[in-house]
Amino acid sequence: MECGSQDLVCQVMALFEESEALGGGLAEIIGRLGQNASGFAGGVALFFQHYGQAFFGLLGFSFGFWRWWRYRERILHDRLAKYIKESDGRLDTAHADLLDAIQRPGPSFAFNPPLFAEGELQSVLRERRWDQTPFALTVARSADAQLASAIERISGRLEAAMNAGASLQKQLVAAHTLRGAIAAAEQKTPTQGEFALGCFRNALRIPQQKPSVFAKELEAHQLRKLGHFDRAAEAYSELLELTGHLDARQQAILDARAKRYLAEITQAQKVLGYFAGTENSPASLDAIKLLNGRGLVGYAPGALLLRENFEPYREWDLLESGDLYFFASFVYALLGGKVKAAAYLEDAVGAYKGVLDDLAHHGWSYRGARKKLRARAEQGRKRAIAARDGDYDITVWLLPSLRVEQAQQITARIRAARSKQAVAKAPQDGGPG
């Protein structure tokens, strides 16, 4: 906290706090001045010769502690609230005086005269000490000069207050988001999952100039995690509308992620509908369009195309590429697109291997976050290699609630499609190939 411009004692004490040399020099001067003194003055000089620097150091430390105690964050909020209350009270009083002087229009009073009578206005200004400018010729000019200065100061304070408010809103959003992330990470029951979802929504309710893209993405992920597919799809669609202010790379990656999960939801619903008897096939052409659509209204560009412009990727971004390729391979395999399914599967194997090679080359695998990245990459590589035989194991990554026999039916369908001699030709607009 800075000293006020008129607080001389505060400024002198701040010098002692910030400069040990100043305290030591002053102690030496006092000691020399009192060398020939006797009595009390001589005792003071002797004291400063031996303990002066320690004394001024202790004085500076005590002042620093006092200043921290007086101006610590919680007290500042209380003092600001008190100041605002007192300032508003003074304004209310001044307004009341002016309202007494104003010439209010009425049935017997026209608008022609000025709103304030000159004499009464000057009386109010003098009583409220608005005639203190030394170079002003009249009370009105003195008041005008002071008010112009006040407007400039208040405008600056208002801008600072607005910036502080925006900063506090961001902090509050971050706190709610982190609380939700912790709850989601520890989720073991639906109740815990709903609590995490509530935290993300609390973050999104806080008014901001730009809604939190991060909180919106986590809300969408949590809805999908809880199995609320329709609401999750709506949240991902809303996320796509919030990324316009990001830089090109961030926007492309986030938009691709949102479309990928929209494709996963679409594919999951198709599989569930197939086993419920409401769909004739578990294959989803809409999922293909979300992944690889070109020139299609509502789909283009697809998730795969969005990420192409910012390759190559590393670490977690490269792992995400592997997951995206693996999912694309599964979707094409369900549609009977043998060529593209195999190609994307090899892309997935290559991406996972790239993550592992990068970790081995840089020796990062011993760190906590790197260990998790390595484990995820190894799992992905094994999963992709197993899928070469048609075993995509969707109960692990797409539909954990799916029964084993249902997953086996999906696997059998993919293997049957691969065994056919004639494979359907992929449509030019992202169909199976």
PDB file of N, CA and C in Angstrom, residues 257-333:
ATOM      1  N   ARG A 257     -12.171 -30.547 -31.297  1.00  0.00           N
ATOM      2  CA  ARG A 257     -12.518 -31.388 -30.144  1.00  0.00           C
ATOM      3  C   ARG A 257     -14.026 -31.434 -29.943  1.00  0.00           C
ATOM      4  N   ALA A 258     -14.683 -30.281 -30.057  1.00  0.00           N
ATOM      5  CA  ALA A 258     -16.138 -30.240 -29.890  1.00  0.00           C
ATOM      6  C   ALA A 258     -16.825 -31.088 -30.958  1.00  0.00           C
ATOM      7  N   LYS A 259     -16.356 -31.003 -32.208  1.00  0.00           N
ATOM      8  CA  LYS A 259     -16.972 -31.791 -33.284  1.00  0.00           C
ATOM      9  C   LYS A 259     -16.672 -33.277 -33.124  1.00  0.00           C
ATOM     10  N   ARG A 260     -15.496 -33.580 -32.622  1.00  0.00           N
ATOM     11  CA  ARG A 260     -15.186 -34.989 -32.383  1.00  0.00           C
ATOM     12  C   ARG A 260     -16.162 -35.589 -31.361  1.00  0.00           C
ATOM     13  N   TYR A 261     -16.399 -34.856 -30.265  1.00  0.00           N
ATOM     14  CA  TYR A 261     -17.297 -35.396 -29.246  1.00  0.00           C
ATOM     15  C   TYR A 261     -18.753 -35.374 -29.704  1.00  0.00           C
ATOM     16  N   LEU A 262     -19.094 -34.407 -30.542  1.00  0.00           N
ATOM     17  CA  LEU A 262     -20.427 -34.452 -31.154  1.00  0.00           C
ATOM     18  C   LEU A 262     -20.569 -35.706 -32.011  1.00  0.00           C
ATOM     19  N   ALA A 263     -19.496 -36.049 -32.730  1.00  0.00           N
ATOM     20  CA  ALA A 263     -19.509 -37.272 -33.542  1.00  0.00           C
ATOM     21  C   ALA A 263     -19.603 -38.508 -32.655  1.00  0.00           C
ATOM     22  N   GLU A 264     -18.887 -38.509 -31.532  1.00  0.00           N
ATOM     23  CA  GLU A 264     -18.952 -39.650 -30.613  1.00  0.00           C
ATOM     24  C   GLU A 264     -20.359 -39.813 -30.044  1.00  0.00           C
ATOM     25  N   ILE A 265     -20.987 -38.695 -29.681  1.00  0.00           N
ATOM     26  CA  ILE A 265     -22.359 -38.766 -29.167  1.00  0.00           C
ATOM     27  C   ILE A 265     -23.302 -39.306 -30.234  1.00  0.00           C
ATOM     28  N   THR A 266     -23.153 -38.789 -31.449  1.00  0.00           N
ATOM     29  CA  THR A 266     -23.994 -39.251 -32.559  1.00  0.00           C
ATOM     30  C   THR A 266     -23.813 -40.747 -32.794  1.00  0.00           C
ATOM     31  N   GLN A 267     -22.545 -41.199 -32.773  1.00  0.00           N
ATOM     32  CA  GLN A 267     -22.269 -42.616 -32.997  1.00  0.00           C
ATOM     33  C   GLN A 267     -22.787 -43.469 -31.843  1.00  0.00           C
ATOM     34  N   ALA A 268     -22.614 -43.008 -30.618  1.00  0.00           N
ATOM     35  CA  ALA A 268     -23.093 -43.757 -29.455  1.00  0.00           C
ATOM     36  C   ALA A 268     -24.613 -43.907 -29.486  1.00  0.00           C
ATOM     37  N   GLN A 269     -25.302 -42.815 -29.807  1.00  0.00           N
ATOM     38  CA  GLN A 269     -26.761 -42.880 -29.886  1.00  0.00           C
ATOM     39  C   GLN A 269     -27.212 -43.838 -30.990  1.00  0.00           C
ATOM     40  N   LYS A 270     -26.458 -43.859 -32.075  1.00  0.00           N
ATOM     41  CA  LYS A 270     -26.798 -44.765 -33.172  1.00  0.00           C
ATOM     42  C   LYS A 270     -26.643 -46.222 -32.727  1.00  0.00           C
ATOM     43  N   VAL A 271     -25.567 -46.526 -32.021  1.00  0.00           N
ATOM     44  CA  VAL A 271     -25.343 -47.893 -31.538  1.00  0.00           C
ATOM     45  C   VAL A 271     -26.420 -48.295 -30.540  1.00  0.00           C
ATOM     46  N   LEU A 272     -26.745 -47.388 -29.615  1.00  0.00           N
ATOM     47  CA  LEU A 272     -27.779 -47.691 -28.619  1.00  0.00           C
ATOM     48  C   LEU A 272     -29.136 -47.876 -29.297  1.00  0.00           C
ATOM     49  N   GLY A 273     -29.423 -47.050 -30.287  1.00  0.00           N
ATOM     50  CA  GLY A 273     -30.680 -47.202 -31.025  1.00  0.00           C
ATOM     51  C   GLY A 273     -30.749 -48.510 -31.785  1.00  0.00           C
ATOM     52  N   TYR A 274     -29.616 -48.947 -32.288  1.00  0.00           N
ATOM     53  CA  TYR A 274     -29.553 -50.230 -33.011  1.00  0.00           C
ATOM     54  C   TYR A 274     -29.921 -51.384 -32.085  1.00  0.00           C
ATOM     55  N   PHE A 275     -29.395 -51.389 -30.878  1.00  0.00           N
ATOM     56  CA  PHE A 275     -29.708 -52.478 -29.943  1.00  0.00           C
ATOM     57  C   PHE A 275     -31.093 -52.321 -29.333  1.00  0.00           C
ATOM     58  N   ALA A 276     -31.634 -51.087 -29.355  1.00  0.00           N
ATOM     59  CA  ALA A 276     -32.998 -50.885 -28.850  1.00  0.00           C
ATOM     60  C   ALA A 276     -34.040 -51.170 -29.916  1.00  0.00           C
ATOM     61  N   GLY A 277     -33.590 -51.390 -31.150  1.00  0.00           N
ATOM     62  CA  GLY A 277     -34.513 -51.706 -32.220  1.00  0.00           C
ATOM     63  C   GLY A 277     -35.067 -50.504 -32.947  1.00  0.00           C
ATOM     64  N   THR A 278     -34.561 -49.316 -32.654  1.00  0.00           N
ATOM     65  CA  THR A 278     -35.062 -48.108 -33.317  1.00  0.00           C
ATOM     66  C   THR A 278     -34.204 -47.704 -34.517  1.00  0.00           C
ATOM     67  N   GLU A 279     -33.059 -48.346 -34.702  1.00  0.00           N
ATOM     68  CA  GLU A 279     -32.171 -48.067 -35.827  1.00  0.00           C
ATOM     69  C   GLU A 279     -31.880 -49.373 -36.562  1.00  0.00           C
ATOM     70  N   ASN A 280     -31.818 -49.283 -37.890  1.00  0.00           N
ATOM     71  CA  ASN A 280     -31.546 -50.478 -38.689  1.00  0.00           C
ATOM     72  C   ASN A 280     -30.069 -50.859 -38.695  1.00  0.00           C
ATOM     73  N   SER A 281     -29.201 -49.908 -38.404  1.00  0.00           N
ATOM     74  CA  SER A 281     -27.762 -50.143 -38.459  1.00  0.00           C
ATOM     75  C   SER A 281     -27.065 -49.318 -37.394  1.00  0.00           C
ATOM     76  N   PRO A 282     -25.949 -49.811 -36.849  1.00  0.00           N
ATOM     77  CA  PRO A 282     -25.192 -49.011 -35.882  1.00  0.00           C
ATOM     78  C   PRO A 282     -24.288 -47.989 -36.561  1.00  0.00           C
ATOM     79  N   ALA A 283     -24.175 -48.018 -37.878  1.00  0.00           N
ATOM     80  CA  ALA A 283     -23.308 -47.094 -38.592  1.00  0.00           C
ATOM     81  C   ALA A 283     -23.927 -45.699 -38.638  1.00  0.00           C
ATOM     82  N   SER A 284     -23.076 -44.669 -38.634  1.00  0.00           N
ATOM     83  CA  SER A 284     -23.570 -43.288 -38.606  1.00  0.00           C
ATOM     84  C   SER A 284     -22.854 -42.452 -39.651  1.00  0.00           C
ATOM     85  N   LEU A 285     -23.586 -42.050 -40.678  1.00  0.00           N
ATOM     86  CA  LEU A 285     -23.024 -41.162 -41.690  1.00  0.00           C
ATOM     87  C   LEU A 285     -22.844 -39.748 -41.139  1.00  0.00           C
ATOM     88  N   ASP A 286     -23.701 -39.333 -40.205  1.00  0.00           N
ATOM     89  CA  ASP A 286     -23.557 -38.009 -39.600  1.00  0.00           C
ATOM     90  C   ASP A 286     -22.240 -37.904 -38.826  1.00  0.00           C
ATOM     91  N   ALA A 287     -21.842 -38.979 -38.165  1.00  0.00           N
ATOM     92  CA  ALA A 287     -20.558 -38.960 -37.456  1.00  0.00           C
ATOM     93  C   ALA A 287     -19.407 -38.774 -38.434  1.00  0.00           C
ATOM     94  N   ILE A 288     -19.495 -39.415 -39.593  1.00  0.00           N
ATOM     95  CA  ILE A 288     -18.471 -39.244 -40.631  1.00  0.00           C
ATOM     96  C   ILE A 288     -18.404 -37.788 -41.076  1.00  0.00           C
ATOM     97  N   LYS A 289     -19.549 -37.175 -41.262  1.00  0.00           N
ATOM     98  CA  LYS A 289     -19.575 -35.782 -41.713  1.00  0.00           C
ATOM     99  C   LYS A 289     -18.957 -34.844 -40.675  1.00  0.00           C
ATOM    100  N   LEU A 290     -19.213 -35.112 -39.400  1.00  0.00           N
ATOM    101  CA  LEU A 290     -18.632 -34.279 -38.348  1.00  0.00           C
ATOM    102  C   LEU A 290     -17.119 -34.431 -38.280  1.00  0.00           C
ATOM    103  N   LEU A 291     -16.622 -35.594 -38.679  1.00  0.00           N
ATOM    104  CA  LEU A 291     -15.185 -35.835 -38.653  1.00  0.00           C
ATOM    105  C   LEU A 291     -14.488 -35.356 -39.916  1.00  0.00           C
ATOM    106  N   ASN A 292     -15.135 -35.530 -41.074  1.00  0.00           N
ATOM    107  CA  ASN A 292     -14.423 -35.340 -42.335  1.00  0.00           C
ATOM    108  C   ASN A 292     -15.230 -34.570 -43.363  1.00  0.00           C
ATOM    109  N   GLY A 293     -16.239 -33.819 -42.911  1.00  0.00           N
ATOM    110  CA  GLY A 293     -17.106 -33.118 -43.855  1.00  0.00           C
ATOM    111  C   GLY A 293     -16.406 -31.986 -44.562  1.00  0.00           C
ATOM    112  N   ARG A 294     -16.661 -31.857 -45.848  1.00  0.00           N
ATOM    113  CA  ARG A 294     -16.122 -30.773 -46.663  1.00  0.00           C
ATOM    114  C   ARG A 294     -17.279 -30.069 -47.380  1.00  0.00           C
ATOM    115  N   GLY A 295     -17.429 -28.800 -47.134  1.00  0.00           N
ATOM    116  CA  GLY A 295     -18.446 -28.027 -47.842  1.00  0.00           C
ATOM    117  C   GLY A 295     -19.863 -28.379 -47.455  1.00  0.00           C
ATOM    118  N   LEU A 296     -20.065 -28.981 -46.290  1.00  0.00           N
ATOM    119  CA  LEU A 296     -21.413 -29.357 -45.852  1.00  0.00           C
ATOM    120  C   LEU A 296     -21.894 -28.381 -44.791  1.00  0.00           C
ATOM    121  N   VAL A 297     -23.040 -27.772 -45.025  1.00  0.00           N
ATOM    122  CA  VAL A 297     -23.594 -26.819 -44.071  1.00  0.00           C
ATOM    123  C   VAL A 297     -23.878 -27.529 -42.752  1.00  0.00           C
ATOM    124  N   GLY A 298     -23.375 -26.956 -41.659  1.00  0.00           N
ATOM    125  CA  GLY A 298     -23.583 -27.538 -40.341  1.00  0.00           C
ATOM    126  C   GLY A 298     -22.531 -28.555 -39.941  1.00  0.00           C
ATOM    127  N   TYR A 299     -21.650 -28.945 -40.870  1.00  0.00           N
ATOM    128  CA  TYR A 299     -20.630 -29.943 -40.568  1.00  0.00           C
ATOM    129  C   TYR A 299     -19.214 -29.431 -40.869  1.00  0.00           C
ATOM    130  N   ALA A 300     -19.043 -28.768 -41.998  1.00  0.00           N
ATOM    131  CA  ALA A 300     -17.710 -28.399 -42.476  1.00  0.00           C
ATOM    132  C   ALA A 300     -17.169 -27.172 -41.727  1.00  0.00           C
ATOM    133  N   PRO A 301     -15.848 -27.147 -41.560  1.00  0.00           N
ATOM    134  CA  PRO A 301     -14.938 -28.276 -41.804  1.00  0.00           C
ATOM    135  C   PRO A 301     -14.999 -29.277 -40.659  1.00  0.00           C
ATOM    136  N   GLY A 302     -14.771 -30.551 -40.970  1.00  0.00           N
ATOM    137  CA  GLY A 302     -14.818 -31.590 -39.960  1.00  0.00           C
ATOM    138  C   GLY A 302     -13.635 -31.524 -39.008  1.00  0.00           C
ATOM    139  N   ALA A 303     -13.711 -32.305 -37.941  1.00  0.00           N
ATOM    140  CA  ALA A 303     -12.680 -32.284 -36.902  1.00  0.00           C
ATOM    141  C   ALA A 303     -11.302 -32.628 -37.456  1.00  0.00           C
ATOM    142  N   LEU A 304     -11.232 -33.626 -38.337  1.00  0.00           N
ATOM    143  CA  LEU A 304      -9.950 -34.023 -38.904  1.00  0.00           C
ATOM    144  C   LEU A 304      -9.355 -32.911 -39.761  1.00  0.00           C
ATOM    145  N   LEU A 305     -10.193 -32.245 -40.528  1.00  0.00           N
ATOM    146  CA  LEU A 305      -9.717 -31.180 -41.403  1.00  0.00           C
ATOM    147  C   LEU A 305      -9.269 -29.958 -40.606  1.00  0.00           C
ATOM    148  N   LEU A 306      -9.946 -29.666 -39.510  1.00  0.00           N
ATOM    149  CA  LEU A 306      -9.579 -28.518 -38.691  1.00  0.00           C
ATOM    150  C   LEU A 306      -8.176 -28.656 -38.121  1.00  0.00           C
ATOM    151  N   ARG A 307      -7.820 -29.872 -37.742  1.00  0.00           N
ATOM    152  CA  ARG A 307      -6.509 -30.087 -37.116  1.00  0.00           C
ATOM    153  C   ARG A 307      -5.366 -30.193 -38.129  1.00  0.00           C
ATOM    154  N   GLU A 308      -5.693 -30.468 -39.374  1.00  0.00           N
ATOM    155  CA  GLU A 308      -4.652 -30.657 -40.386  1.00  0.00           C
ATOM    156  C   GLU A 308      -3.788 -29.414 -40.570  1.00  0.00           C
ATOM    157  N   ASN A 309      -4.389 -28.235 -40.445  1.00  0.00           N
ATOM    158  CA  ASN A 309      -3.674 -26.992 -40.746  1.00  0.00           C
ATOM    159  C   ASN A 309      -2.623 -26.627 -39.701  1.00  0.00           C
ATOM    160  N   PHE A 310      -2.628 -27.316 -38.566  1.00  0.00           N
ATOM    161  CA  PHE A 310      -1.715 -26.933 -37.484  1.00  0.00           C
ATOM    162  C   PHE A 310      -0.816 -28.080 -37.047  1.00  0.00           C
ATOM    163  N   GLU A 311      -0.632 -29.048 -37.908  1.00  0.00           N
ATOM    164  CA  GLU A 311       0.312 -30.125 -37.626  1.00  0.00           C
ATOM    165  C   GLU A 311       1.741 -29.591 -37.818  1.00  0.00           C
ATOM    166  N   PRO A 312       2.750 -30.204 -37.191  1.00  0.00           N
ATOM    167  CA  PRO A 312       2.676 -31.413 -36.353  1.00  0.00           C
ATOM    168  C   PRO A 312       2.324 -31.068 -34.900  1.00  0.00           C
ATOM    169  N   TYR A 313       1.877 -32.087 -34.181  1.00  0.00           N
ATOM    170  CA  TYR A 313       1.535 -31.936 -32.770  1.00  0.00           C
ATOM    171  C   TYR A 313       2.510 -32.729 -31.908  1.00  0.00           C
ATOM    172  N   ARG A 314       2.523 -32.382 -30.625  1.00  0.00           N
ATOM    173  CA  ARG A 314       3.367 -33.099 -29.672  1.00  0.00           C
ATOM    174  C   ARG A 314       2.601 -33.340 -28.388  1.00  0.00           C
ATOM    175  N   GLU A 315       3.116 -34.276 -27.603  1.00  0.00           N
ATOM    176  CA  GLU A 315       2.621 -34.572 -26.261  1.00  0.00           C
ATOM    177  C   GLU A 315       1.103 -34.809 -26.266  1.00  0.00           C
ATOM    178  N   TRP A 316       0.377 -34.067 -25.422  1.00  0.00           N
ATOM    179  CA  TRP A 316      -1.055 -34.330 -25.259  1.00  0.00           C
ATOM    180  C   TRP A 316      -1.835 -34.044 -26.540  1.00  0.00           C
ATOM    181  N   ASP A 317      -1.406 -33.041 -27.297  1.00  0.00           N
ATOM    182  CA  ASP A 317      -2.078 -32.749 -28.570  1.00  0.00           C
ATOM    183  C   ASP A 317      -1.905 -33.905 -29.551  1.00  0.00           C
ATOM    184  N   LEU A 318      -0.723 -34.532 -29.527  1.00  0.00           N
ATOM    185  CA  LEU A 318      -0.490 -35.677 -30.411  1.00  0.00           C
ATOM    186  C   LEU A 318      -1.292 -36.883 -29.931  1.00  0.00           C
ATOM    187  N   LEU A 319      -1.414 -37.055 -28.622  1.00  0.00           N
ATOM    188  CA  LEU A 319      -2.250 -38.131 -28.085  1.00  0.00           C
ATOM    189  C   LEU A 319      -3.701 -37.937 -28.522  1.00  0.00           C
ATOM    190  N   GLU A 320      -4.165 -36.685 -28.488  1.00  0.00           N
ATOM    191  CA  GLU A 320      -5.535 -36.400 -28.922  1.00  0.00           C
ATOM    192  C   GLU A 320      -5.721 -36.736 -30.397  1.00  0.00           C
ATOM    193  N   SER A 321      -4.682 -36.496 -31.194  1.00  0.00           N
ATOM    194  CA  SER A 321      -4.745 -36.881 -32.607  1.00  0.00           C
ATOM    195  C   SER A 321      -4.908 -38.385 -32.747  1.00  0.00           C
ATOM    196  N   GLY A 322      -4.159 -39.145 -31.928  1.00  0.00           N
ATOM    197  CA  GLY A 322      -4.283 -40.602 -31.969  1.00  0.00           C
ATOM    198  C   GLY A 322      -5.681 -41.065 -31.626  1.00  0.00           C
ATOM    199  N   ASP A 323      -6.278 -40.458 -30.593  1.00  0.00           N
ATOM    200  CA  ASP A 323      -7.651 -40.832 -30.204  1.00  0.00           C
ATOM    201  C   ASP A 323      -8.643 -40.501 -31.313  1.00  0.00           C
ATOM    202  N   LEU A 324      -8.433 -39.341 -31.950  1.00  0.00           N
ATOM    203  CA  LEU A 324      -9.335 -38.934 -33.033  1.00  0.00           C
ATOM    204  C   LEU A 324      -9.218 -39.886 -34.227  1.00  0.00           C
ATOM    205  N   TYR A 325      -8.002 -40.267 -34.601  1.00  0.00           N
ATOM    206  CA  TYR A 325      -7.813 -41.212 -35.705  1.00  0.00           C
ATOM    207  C   TYR A 325      -8.443 -42.566 -35.373  1.00  0.00           C
ATOM    208  N   PHE A 326      -8.283 -43.010 -34.130  1.00  0.00           N
ATOM    209  CA  PHE A 326      -8.843 -44.303 -33.738  1.00  0.00           C
ATOM    210  C   PHE A 326     -10.367 -44.294 -33.858  1.00  0.00           C
ATOM    211  N   PHE A 327     -10.986 -43.197 -33.369  1.00  0.00           N
ATOM    212  CA  PHE A 327     -12.438 -43.106 -33.460  1.00  0.00           C
ATOM    213  C   PHE A 327     -12.893 -43.048 -34.915  1.00  0.00           C
ATOM    214  N   ALA A 328     -12.183 -42.280 -35.740  1.00  0.00           N
ATOM    215  CA  ALA A 328     -12.534 -42.196 -37.164  1.00  0.00           C
ATOM    216  C   ALA A 328     -12.453 -43.569 -37.828  1.00  0.00           C
ATOM    217  N   SER A 329     -11.442 -44.339 -37.461  1.00  0.00           N
ATOM    218  CA  SER A 329     -11.301 -45.687 -38.013  1.00  0.00           C
ATOM    219  C   SER A 329     -12.505 -46.556 -37.638  1.00  0.00           C
ATOM    220  N   PHE A 330     -12.955 -46.438 -36.399  1.00  0.00           N
ATOM    221  CA  PHE A 330     -14.099 -47.229 -35.938  1.00  0.00           C
ATOM    222  C   PHE A 330     -15.369 -46.850 -36.705  1.00  0.00           C
ATOM    223  N   VAL A 331     -15.596 -45.552 -36.894  1.00  0.00           N
ATOM    224  CA  VAL A 331     -16.800 -45.096 -37.583  1.00  0.00           C
ATOM    225  C   VAL A 331     -16.802 -45.576 -39.037  1.00  0.00           C
ATOM    226  N   TYR A 332     -15.652 -45.456 -39.710  1.00  0.00           N
ATOM    227  CA  TYR A 332     -15.557 -45.930 -41.096  1.00  0.00           C
ATOM    228  C   TYR A 332     -15.710 -47.442 -41.167  1.00  0.00           C
ATOM    229  N   ALA A 333     -15.185 -48.171 -40.181  1.00  0.00           N
ATOM    230  CA  ALA A 333     -15.299 -49.628 -40.178  1.00  0.00           C
ATOM    231  C   ALA A 333     -16.759 -50.062 -40.067  1.00  0.00           C
TER     232      ALA A 333
END
